[in-house]
Amino acid sequence: KQSVDARKKPEIFYVYAVDVAVPKESSILKKAKGGQIAKAPEQKYIFTADGTKTLSFRPVVIGSGPAGLFCAYMLSKAGYKPILLERGASIEDRTKDVKEFWETGILKTESNVQFGEGGAGTFSDGKLNTLVKDTFGRNRKVLEIFVEHGAPEEILYASKPHIGTDVLADVVKNIRKAVIASGGEVRFHSKVTDLKIENNELKGVVINETEVLPCETAVLAIGHSARDTFEMLYHKQIPMEAKAFAVEHKQAMINRSQYGVEESKILPTASYKVSEQLDNGRGVYSFCMCPGGYVVNASSEEKRLAVNGMSYHARAGENANSAIIVTVTPKDYEST
């Protein structure tokens, strides 16, 4: 792992944790003092996809954001030949549509910063870290898959791994190609508008209000912005549960706060993390920390505004794109 220790400015250090293979490991560990040497934990992820019933139809994955894309990828590698349905455009066409929107304000409601291959994450990169303890090796596996498909190898050891929206577009495309090469199918401009349910069993999904695709297994990976799809699920009486959610400086200021200088040719663009649990039960924390990034228009509906933050691989933008979040529970909006 590589990180930066800036606690005693102006003395700033790179800190490395190095994983090595040595003979007589147990003997070295016995002599180790001060916690500088420890046994590296094994974190090899094992994908278990063995079911108890034979599928009559190929599994369907709805949505090609991070959840849907990785779901289709793992299923395809396991030989299930999934069908991945995405309401928006491919990354190639979507990139053109987003650029046109930012330049002209002309919005395509099915191909924008939120809808399309890769999901909203394609244009809000910077969140390749998690507070979840990785006891199964899943986090490492995700990063390895990214690297296998074109991401910089540095994300495997950086303490706060980052790809960049510009690089991520190619990575997403390469993962799609891998799904297809393993027998899967990826279909764009294929919005799921209804579900065929008989005797409480899924029989198929309706695409674009006309085509019926038979299936008995479907994964809903539709993100948070597909409000029309959630409305359809509500009318179909699909059980859904409300959950707590998060309501959303200049980079030079963050650099100055963390390093004591606004610019450095040696140090990376500075980031930070804040987390606090208040006495009233609300959590306050930082989210979507994209150092050196941009605030972008992420609308997906006419006459509605949504903004997001993203950063390119170089992290050369002037904004830190950090949001300070407060927990909002279902009780806060039950009466509305």
mmCIF file of C-alpha atoms in Angstrom:
data_model
loop_
_atom_site.group_PDB
_atom_site.id
_atom_site.type_symbol
_atom_site.label_atom_id
_atom_site.label_comp_id
_atom_site.label_asym_id
_atom_site.label_seq_id
_atom_site.Cartn_x
_atom_site.Cartn_y
_atom_site.Cartn_z
ATOM 1 C CA LYS A 1 0.000 0.000 0.000
ATOM 2 C CA GLN A 2 1.086 3.555 -0.672
ATOM 3 C CA SER A 3 -0.180 6.521 1.329
ATOM 4 C CA VAL A 4 0.895 10.008 2.386
ATOM 5 C CA ASP A 5 1.589 10.979 6.001
ATOM 6 C CA ALA A 6 1.090 14.756 6.312
ATOM 7 C CA ARG A 7 0.407 14.932 10.051
ATOM 8 C CA LYS A 8 3.634 16.805 10.884
ATOM 9 C CA LYS A 9 3.836 19.514 8.250
ATOM 10 C CA PRO A 10 6.116 20.565 6.642
ATOM 11 C CA GLU A 11 7.661 17.099 7.072
ATOM 12 C CA ILE A 12 5.580 14.989 4.673
ATOM 13 C CA PHE A 13 6.345 11.374 3.874
ATOM 14 C CA TYR A 14 5.201 8.640 1.542
ATOM 15 C CA VAL A 15 4.400 5.528 3.583
ATOM 16 C CA TYR A 16 4.625 2.056 2.063
ATOM 17 C CA ALA A 17 3.494 -1.361 3.251
ATOM 18 C CA VAL A 18 5.306 -4.021 1.227
ATOM 19 C CA ASP A 19 4.180 -7.628 0.820
ATOM 20 C CA VAL A 20 7.172 -9.978 0.412
ATOM 21 C CA ALA A 21 7.804 -13.732 0.345
ATOM 22 C CA VAL A 22 10.688 -14.865 2.548
ATOM 23 C CA PRO A 23 12.176 -18.165 3.701
ATOM 24 C CA LYS A 24 11.752 -19.117 7.374
ATOM 25 C CA GLU A 25 8.714 -16.871 7.734
ATOM 26 C CA SER A 26 7.757 -18.050 11.215
ATOM 27 C CA SER A 27 11.260 -17.342 12.517
ATOM 28 C CA ILE A 28 11.203 -13.769 11.173
ATOM 29 C CA LEU A 29 7.765 -13.128 12.647
ATOM 30 C CA LYS A 30 8.952 -14.253 16.078
ATOM 31 C CA LYS A 31 11.784 -11.717 15.982
ATOM 32 C CA ALA A 32 9.594 -8.875 14.707
ATOM 33 C CA LYS A 33 9.080 -6.000 17.130
ATOM 34 C CA GLY A 34 7.034 -2.822 17.150
ATOM 35 C CA GLY A 35 4.380 -4.027 14.700
ATOM 36 C CA GLN A 36 6.497 -3.192 11.659
ATOM 37 C CA ILE A 37 6.343 -6.772 10.361
ATOM 38 C CA ALA A 38 3.211 -8.920 10.295
ATOM 39 C CA LYS A 39 1.850 -11.879 8.381
ATOM 40 C CA ALA A 40 -0.009 -10.728 5.260
ATOM 41 C CA PRO A 41 -3.628 -11.927 5.307
ATOM 42 C CA GLU A 42 -4.905 -14.166 2.523
ATOM 43 C CA GLN A 43 -7.761 -12.410 0.706
ATOM 44 C CA LYS A 44 -8.379 -14.453 -2.419
ATOM 45 C CA TYR A 45 -11.998 -14.053 -3.471
ATOM 46 C CA ILE A 46 -13.890 -17.214 -4.424
ATOM 47 C CA PHE A 47 -17.056 -16.772 -6.481
ATOM 48 C CA THR A 48 -19.721 -19.337 -5.584
ATOM 49 C CA ALA A 49 -22.513 -19.486 -8.144
ATOM 50 C CA ASP A 50 -23.875 -22.993 -7.666
ATOM 51 C CA GLY A 51 -27.660 -23.067 -7.490
ATOM 52 C CA THR A 52 -30.128 -25.836 -6.724
ATOM 53 C CA LYS A 53 -32.354 -25.544 -9.800
ATOM 54 C CA THR A 54 -31.674 -25.657 -13.527
ATOM 55 C CA LEU A 55 -32.569 -22.407 -15.297
ATOM 56 C CA SER A 56 -34.911 -22.660 -18.256
ATOM 57 C CA PHE A 57 -33.788 -19.259 -19.541
ATOM 58 C CA ARG A 58 -30.667 -17.168 -19.290
ATOM 59 C CA PRO A 59 -30.509 -14.819 -16.266
ATOM 60 C CA VAL A 60 -31.311 -11.167 -16.988
ATOM 61 C CA VAL A 61 -29.452 -8.259 -15.403
ATOM 62 C CA ILE A 62 -31.251 -4.896 -15.570
ATOM 63 C CA GLY A 63 -28.931 -1.898 -15.513
ATOM 64 C CA SER A 64 -25.259 -1.667 -16.488
ATOM 65 C CA GLY A 65 -23.988 0.496 -13.656
ATOM 66 C CA PRO A 66 -21.267 -0.893 -11.371
ATOM 67 C CA ALA A 67 -23.610 -3.431 -9.728
ATOM 68 C CA GLY A 68 -25.136 -4.687 -12.965
ATOM 69 C CA LEU A 69 -21.892 -4.666 -14.931
ATOM 70 C CA PHE A 70 -19.985 -6.695 -12.344
ATOM 71 C CA CYS A 71 -22.958 -9.003 -11.825
ATOM 72 C CA ALA A 72 -23.065 -9.775 -15.560
ATOM 73 C CA TYR A 73 -19.289 -10.141 -15.649
ATOM 74 C CA MET A 74 -19.157 -12.694 -12.822
ATOM 75 C CA LEU A 75 -22.159 -14.624 -14.152
ATOM 76 C CA SER A 76 -20.635 -14.772 -17.628
ATOM 77 C CA LYS A 77 -17.312 -16.024 -16.245
ATOM 78 C CA ALA A 78 -19.247 -18.737 -14.391
ATOM 79 C CA GLY A 79 -20.858 -19.876 -17.668
ATOM 80 C CA TYR A 80 -24.381 -18.494 -17.129
ATOM 81 C CA LYS A 81 -24.419 -16.390 -20.342
ATOM 82 C CA PRO A 82 -26.463 -13.498 -18.861
ATOM 83 C CA ILE A 83 -28.401 -10.910 -20.838
ATOM 84 C CA LEU A 84 -27.531 -7.386 -19.663
ATOM 85 C CA LEU A 85 -30.214 -4.789 -20.420
ATOM 86 C CA GLU A 86 -29.380 -1.066 -20.359
ATOM 87 C CA ARG A 87 -31.934 1.667 -21.034
ATOM 88 C CA GLY A 88 -29.234 4.096 -22.151
ATOM 89 C CA ALA A 89 -26.535 4.104 -24.798
ATOM 90 C CA SER A 90 -23.171 2.400 -25.107
ATOM 91 C CA ILE A 91 -20.214 4.217 -23.601
ATOM 92 C CA GLU A 92 -19.098 5.370 -27.060
ATOM 93 C CA ASP A 93 -22.451 6.997 -27.924
ATOM 94 C CA ARG A 94 -23.099 8.082 -24.357
ATOM 95 C CA THR A 95 -19.829 10.027 -24.160
ATOM 96 C CA LYS A 96 -20.866 12.001 -27.252
ATOM 97 C CA ASP A 97 -24.331 12.663 -25.792
ATOM 98 C CA VAL A 98 -22.900 13.896 -22.470
ATOM 99 C CA LYS A 99 -20.398 16.167 -24.219
ATOM 100 C CA GLU A 100 -23.205 17.647 -26.338
ATOM 101 C CA PHE A 101 -25.339 18.180 -23.219
ATOM 102 C CA TRP A 102 -22.557 19.991 -21.354
ATOM 103 C CA GLU A 103 -21.842 22.177 -24.384
ATOM 104 C CA THR A 104 -25.396 22.931 -25.562
ATOM 105 C CA GLY A 105 -27.763 22.028 -22.717
ATOM 106 C CA ILE A 106 -29.671 19.639 -25.009
ATOM 107 C CA LEU A 107 -30.611 16.666 -22.809
ATOM 108 C CA LYS A 108 -31.264 13.112 -23.967
ATOM 109 C CA THR A 109 -33.335 11.605 -21.173
ATOM 110 C CA GLU A 110 -32.117 8.041 -21.818
ATOM 111 C CA SER A 111 -28.448 8.847 -22.462
ATOM 112 C CA ASN A 112 -26.830 11.245 -20.006
ATOM 113 C CA VAL A 113 -24.609 11.446 -16.930
ATOM 114 C CA GLN A 114 -26.896 9.031 -15.055
ATOM 115 C CA PHE A 115 -28.235 6.675 -17.721
ATOM 116 C CA GLY A 116 -26.072 4.579 -20.015
ATOM 117 C CA GLU A 117 -23.296 2.008 -19.959
ATOM 118 C CA GLY A 118 -21.341 2.161 -16.724
ATOM 119 C CA GLY A 119 -24.085 4.005 -14.859
ATOM 120 C CA ALA A 120 -23.624 7.321 -13.081
ATOM 121 C CA GLY A 121 -20.244 6.124 -11.838
ATOM 122 C CA THR A 122 -18.740 6.486 -15.307
ATOM 123 C CA PHE A 123 -18.947 10.269 -14.937
ATOM 124 C CA SER A 124 -18.356 10.546 -11.195
ATOM 125 C CA ASP A 125 -15.219 8.504 -10.693
ATOM 126 C CA GLY A 126 -13.230 8.801 -7.480
ATOM 127 C CA LYS A 127 -15.013 6.374 -5.186
ATOM 128 C CA LEU A 128 -12.896 3.227 -5.455
ATOM 129 C CA ASN A 129 -12.616 3.017 -1.694
ATOM 130 C CA THR A 130 -15.009 1.760 0.928
ATOM 131 C CA LEU A 131 -15.377 1.711 4.709
ATOM 132 C CA VAL A 132 -16.579 -1.903 4.552
ATOM 133 C CA LYS A 133 -14.061 -4.393 5.921
ATOM 134 C CA ASP A 134 -12.946 -6.678 3.106
ATOM 135 C CA THR A 135 -13.015 -10.065 4.847
ATOM 136 C CA PHE A 136 -13.789 -11.984 1.642
ATOM 137 C CA GLY A 137 -11.339 -10.326 -0.736
ATOM 138 C CA ARG A 138 -14.105 -8.737 -2.810
ATOM 139 C CA ASN A 139 -12.612 -5.247 -2.857
ATOM 140 C CA ARG A 140 -9.294 -6.585 -4.112
ATOM 141 C CA LYS A 141 -11.075 -8.668 -6.757
ATOM 142 C CA VAL A 142 -12.910 -5.603 -8.066
ATOM 143 C CA LEU A 143 -9.647 -3.681 -8.401
ATOM 144 C CA GLU A 144 -7.974 -6.642 -10.104
ATOM 145 C CA ILE A 145 -10.796 -6.838 -12.647
ATOM 146 C CA PHE A 146 -10.431 -3.126 -13.338
ATOM 147 C CA VAL A 147 -6.689 -3.530 -13.927
ATOM 148 C CA GLU A 148 -7.238 -6.571 -16.168
ATOM 149 C CA HIS A 149 -9.419 -4.373 -18.371
ATOM 150 C CA GLY A 150 -7.226 -1.310 -18.680
ATOM 151 C CA ALA A 151 -7.150 0.542 -15.354
ATOM 152 C CA PRO A 152 -3.723 1.710 -14.097
ATOM 153 C CA GLU A 153 -1.972 -0.889 -11.934
ATOM 154 C CA GLU A 154 -1.429 1.713 -9.216
ATOM 155 C CA ILE A 155 -5.016 1.251 -7.990
ATOM 156 C CA LEU A 156 -3.904 -2.102 -6.534
ATOM 157 C CA TYR A 157 -1.661 -0.401 -3.995
ATOM 158 C CA ALA A 158 -2.779 3.232 -3.671
ATOM 159 C CA SER A 159 -4.479 3.868 -0.313
ATOM 160 C CA LYS A 160 -7.241 5.763 -2.132
ATOM 161 C CA PRO A 161 -7.402 4.171 -5.592
ATOM 162 C CA HIS A 162 -8.538 6.332 -8.494
ATOM 163 C CA ILE A 163 -9.050 5.605 -12.190
ATOM 164 C CA GLY A 164 -10.448 8.796 -13.726
ATOM 165 C CA THR A 165 -13.520 9.270 -15.885
ATOM 166 C CA ASP A 166 -11.457 9.472 -19.086
ATOM 167 C CA VAL A 167 -9.740 6.118 -18.450
ATOM 168 C CA LEU A 168 -12.817 4.487 -16.931
ATOM 169 C CA ALA A 169 -14.753 4.816 -20.199
ATOM 170 C CA ASP A 170 -12.351 2.394 -21.898
ATOM 171 C CA VAL A 171 -12.320 0.076 -18.879
ATOM 172 C CA VAL A 172 -16.126 -0.186 -18.912
ATOM 173 C CA LYS A 173 -16.096 -0.940 -22.632
ATOM 174 C CA ASN A 174 -13.491 -3.666 -22.135
ATOM 175 C CA ILE A 175 -15.529 -5.313 -19.367
ATOM 176 C CA ARG A 176 -18.540 -5.323 -21.716
ATOM 177 C CA LYS A 177 -16.429 -7.051 -24.385
ATOM 178 C CA ALA A 178 -15.346 -9.633 -21.802
ATOM 179 C CA VAL A 179 -18.995 -10.371 -20.936
ATOM 180 C CA ILE A 180 -19.775 -10.940 -24.615
ATOM 181 C CA ALA A 181 -16.646 -13.047 -25.165
ATOM 182 C CA SER A 182 -17.788 -15.352 -22.325
ATOM 183 C CA GLY A 183 -21.185 -15.937 -23.910
ATOM 184 C CA GLY A 184 -23.140 -13.069 -22.407
ATOM 185 C CA GLU A 185 -25.219 -10.507 -24.286
ATOM 186 C CA VAL A 186 -25.355 -6.729 -23.777
ATOM 187 C CA ARG A 187 -28.281 -4.751 -25.169
ATOM 188 C CA PHE A 188 -28.496 -0.949 -25.140
ATOM 189 C CA HIS A 189 -31.604 1.252 -25.511
ATOM 190 C CA SER A 190 -33.455 -1.633 -23.854
ATOM 191 C CA LYS A 191 -35.577 -0.188 -21.063
ATOM 192 C CA VAL A 192 -37.505 -2.651 -18.900
ATOM 193 C CA THR A 193 -41.026 -1.222 -18.781
ATOM 194 C CA ASP A 194 -42.929 -4.122 -17.197
ATOM 195 C CA LEU A 195 -42.581 -7.514 -15.542
ATOM 196 C CA LYS A 196 -44.532 -10.639 -16.449
ATOM 197 C CA ILE A 197 -45.501 -12.319 -13.176
ATOM 198 C CA GLU A 198 -47.719 -15.384 -12.796
ATOM 199 C CA ASN A 199 -48.512 -17.046 -9.467
ATOM 200 C CA ASN A 200 -45.885 -14.883 -7.791
ATOM 201 C CA GLU A 201 -43.230 -16.180 -10.170
ATOM 202 C CA LEU A 202 -41.309 -14.126 -12.705
ATOM 203 C CA LYS A 203 -41.973 -15.297 -16.260
ATOM 204 C CA GLY A 204 -40.360 -12.509 -18.263
ATOM 205 C CA VAL A 205 -39.539 -8.828 -18.652
ATOM 206 C CA VAL A 206 -41.052 -6.385 -21.134
ATOM 207 C CA ILE A 207 -38.552 -4.270 -23.064
ATOM 208 C CA ASN A 208 -39.549 -0.872 -24.472
ATOM 209 C CA GLU A 209 -43.250 -1.734 -23.945
ATOM 210 C CA THR A 210 -43.261 -4.197 -26.870
ATOM 211 C CA GLU A 211 -40.772 -7.076 -26.629
ATOM 212 C CA VAL A 212 -41.217 -9.837 -24.030
ATOM 213 C CA LEU A 213 -38.003 -11.533 -22.938
ATOM 214 C CA PRO A 214 -38.705 -14.830 -21.119
ATOM 215 C CA CYS A 215 -36.782 -15.345 -17.867
ATOM 216 C CA GLU A 216 -37.297 -16.654 -14.356
ATOM 217 C CA THR A 217 -34.342 -14.837 -12.795
ATOM 218 C CA ALA A 218 -33.677 -11.105 -13.042
ATOM 219 C CA VAL A 219 -31.318 -8.871 -11.109
ATOM 220 C CA LEU A 220 -32.536 -5.307 -10.613
ATOM 221 C CA ALA A 221 -29.462 -3.048 -10.664
ATOM 222 C CA ILE A 222 -31.247 0.154 -11.630
ATOM 223 C CA GLY A 223 -29.499 2.692 -9.398
ATOM 224 C CA HIS A 224 -31.301 5.543 -7.669
ATOM 225 C CA SER A 225 -32.394 7.694 -10.623
ATOM 226 C CA ALA A 226 -34.702 5.308 -12.496
ATOM 227 C CA ARG A 227 -37.791 6.751 -10.853
ATOM 228 C CA ASP A 228 -40.104 5.505 -13.593
ATOM 229 C CA THR A 229 -38.865 1.949 -13.047
ATOM 230 C CA PHE A 230 -39.390 2.227 -9.291
ATOM 231 C CA GLU A 231 -42.929 3.453 -9.969
ATOM 232 C CA MET A 232 -43.553 0.416 -12.154
ATOM 233 C CA LEU A 233 -42.256 -1.884 -9.411
ATOM 234 C CA TYR A 234 -44.530 -0.119 -6.920
ATOM 235 C CA HIS A 235 -47.614 -0.681 -9.086
ATOM 236 C CA LYS A 236 -46.608 -4.338 -9.532
ATOM 237 C CA GLN A 237 -46.568 -4.553 -5.696
ATOM 238 C CA ILE A 238 -42.956 -5.675 -5.642
ATOM 239 C CA PRO A 239 -41.812 -5.475 -1.993
ATOM 240 C CA MET A 240 -39.527 -2.477 -1.478
ATOM 241 C CA GLU A 241 -38.141 -1.001 1.714
ATOM 242 C CA ALA A 242 -37.250 2.629 2.322
ATOM 243 C CA LYS A 243 -33.744 3.186 3.622
ATOM 244 C CA ALA A 244 -31.730 6.039 5.035
ATOM 245 C CA PHE A 245 -29.998 8.064 2.327
ATOM 246 C CA ALA A 246 -27.547 10.923 1.936
ATOM 247 C CA VAL A 247 -28.523 14.453 0.837
ATOM 248 C CA GLU A 248 -25.634 16.163 -1.093
ATOM 249 C CA HIS A 249 -13.920 23.842 -1.718
ATOM 250 C CA LYS A 250 -11.346 24.678 -3.963
ATOM 251 C CA GLN A 251 -8.679 22.003 -4.334
ATOM 252 C CA ALA A 252 -5.950 24.444 -3.342
ATOM 253 C CA MET A 253 -7.604 24.825 0.066
ATOM 254 C CA ILE A 254 -7.592 21.056 0.615
ATOM 255 C CA ASN A 255 -3.937 20.842 -0.443
ATOM 256 C CA ARG A 256 -3.049 23.674 1.952
ATOM 257 C CA SER A 257 -4.962 22.045 4.798
ATOM 258 C CA GLN A 258 -3.449 18.594 4.283
ATOM 259 C CA TYR A 259 0.082 19.425 3.121
ATOM 260 C CA GLY A 260 0.672 23.045 4.131
ATOM 261 C CA VAL A 261 1.187 24.063 0.488
ATOM 262 C CA GLU A 262 -1.294 24.698 -2.314
ATOM 263 C CA GLU A 263 0.732 22.963 -5.024
ATOM 264 C CA SER A 264 3.414 20.271 -5.133
ATOM 265 C CA LYS A 265 5.134 18.549 -8.053
ATOM 266 C CA ILE A 266 5.873 15.511 -5.872
ATOM 267 C CA LEU A 267 2.742 14.968 -3.775
ATOM 268 C CA PRO A 268 -0.575 13.726 -5.187
ATOM 269 C CA THR A 269 -3.676 15.919 -5.183
ATOM 270 C CA ALA A 270 -4.840 15.860 -1.556
ATOM 271 C CA SER A 271 -8.027 14.215 -0.358
ATOM 272 C CA TYR A 272 -9.662 13.798 3.042
ATOM 273 C CA LYS A 273 -12.292 11.798 4.886
ATOM 274 C CA VAL A 274 -14.648 12.914 7.657
ATOM 275 C CA SER A 275 -16.931 10.634 9.675
ATOM 276 C CA GLU A 276 -18.914 11.412 12.842
ATOM 277 C CA GLN A 277 -21.913 9.914 14.639
ATOM 278 C CA LEU A 278 -23.931 12.623 16.426
ATOM 279 C CA ASP A 279 -25.760 12.259 19.736
ATOM 280 C CA ASN A 280 -29.126 12.563 17.958
ATOM 281 C CA GLY A 281 -28.389 9.427 15.940
ATOM 282 C CA ARG A 282 -27.577 11.132 12.654
ATOM 283 C CA GLY A 283 -24.376 10.331 10.861
ATOM 284 C CA VAL A 284 -22.301 13.053 9.218
ATOM 285 C CA TYR A 285 -19.594 12.056 6.778
ATOM 286 C CA SER A 286 -17.778 13.039 3.623
ATOM 287 C CA PHE A 287 -18.753 11.360 0.382
ATOM 288 C CA CYS A 288 -17.735 11.404 -3.279
ATOM 289 C CA MET A 289 -14.282 12.802 -2.528
ATOM 290 C CA CYS A 290 -12.966 13.555 -6.031
ATOM 291 C CA PRO A 291 -9.716 15.526 -5.709
ATOM 292 C CA GLY A 292 -8.900 17.853 -8.597
ATOM 293 C CA GLY A 293 -12.273 17.311 -10.225
ATOM 294 C CA TYR A 294 -15.255 19.067 -11.755
ATOM 295 C CA VAL A 295 -18.863 19.752 -10.804
ATOM 296 C CA VAL A 296 -21.032 18.625 -13.720
ATOM 297 C CA ASN A 297 -24.680 18.780 -14.740
ATOM 298 C CA ALA A 298 -26.024 15.249 -14.206
ATOM 299 C CA SER A 299 -29.714 15.774 -15.070
ATOM 300 C CA SER A 300 -31.690 12.890 -16.543
ATOM 301 C CA GLU A 301 -35.145 14.524 -16.777
ATOM 302 C CA GLU A 302 -36.367 17.652 -18.521
ATOM 303 C CA LYS A 303 -36.821 20.732 -16.282
ATOM 304 C CA ARG A 304 -35.070 19.024 -13.358
ATOM 305 C CA LEU A 305 -31.562 19.778 -12.170
ATOM 306 C CA ALA A 306 -29.080 17.306 -10.700
ATOM 307 C CA VAL A 307 -25.383 17.915 -10.153
ATOM 308 C CA ASN A 308 -22.528 15.524 -9.528
ATOM 309 C CA GLY A 309 -18.771 15.530 -9.143
ATOM 310 C CA MET A 310 -16.187 13.657 -11.171
ATOM 311 C CA SER A 311 -12.469 13.760 -11.861
ATOM 312 C CA TYR A 312 -10.218 12.726 -14.731
ATOM 313 C CA HIS A 313 -7.180 10.517 -14.208
ATOM 314 C CA ALA A 314 -4.805 13.496 -13.929
ATOM 315 C CA ARG A 315 -6.871 15.111 -11.147
ATOM 316 C CA ALA A 316 -5.906 18.528 -12.508
ATOM 317 C CA GLY A 317 -9.230 20.313 -11.937
ATOM 318 C CA GLU A 318 -9.555 23.195 -9.485
ATOM 319 C CA ASN A 319 -12.322 21.688 -7.339
ATOM 320 C CA ALA A 320 -12.163 19.108 -4.568
ATOM 321 C CA ASN A 321 -15.758 17.940 -5.231
ATOM 322 C CA SER A 322 -16.368 16.822 -1.692
ATOM 323 C CA ALA A 323 -19.883 16.540 -0.298
ATOM 324 C CA ILE A 324 -20.614 16.606 3.437
ATOM 325 C CA ILE A 325 -23.524 14.278 4.017
ATOM 326 C CA VAL A 326 -26.111 14.003 6.772
ATOM 327 C CA THR A 327 -28.248 10.914 7.237
ATOM 328 C CA VAL A 328 -31.937 11.307 6.321
ATOM 329 C CA THR A 329 -34.200 8.520 7.569
ATOM 330 C CA PRO A 330 -37.627 7.428 6.284
ATOM 331 C CA LYS A 331 -39.219 9.073 9.335
ATOM 332 C CA ASP A 332 -38.092 12.468 8.032
ATOM 333 C CA TYR A 333 -40.322 12.254 4.975
ATOM 334 C CA GLU A 334 -43.118 9.823 5.921
ATOM 335 C CA SER A 335 -45.665 12.638 6.311
ATOM 336 C CA THR A 336 -44.958 14.222 2.902
#
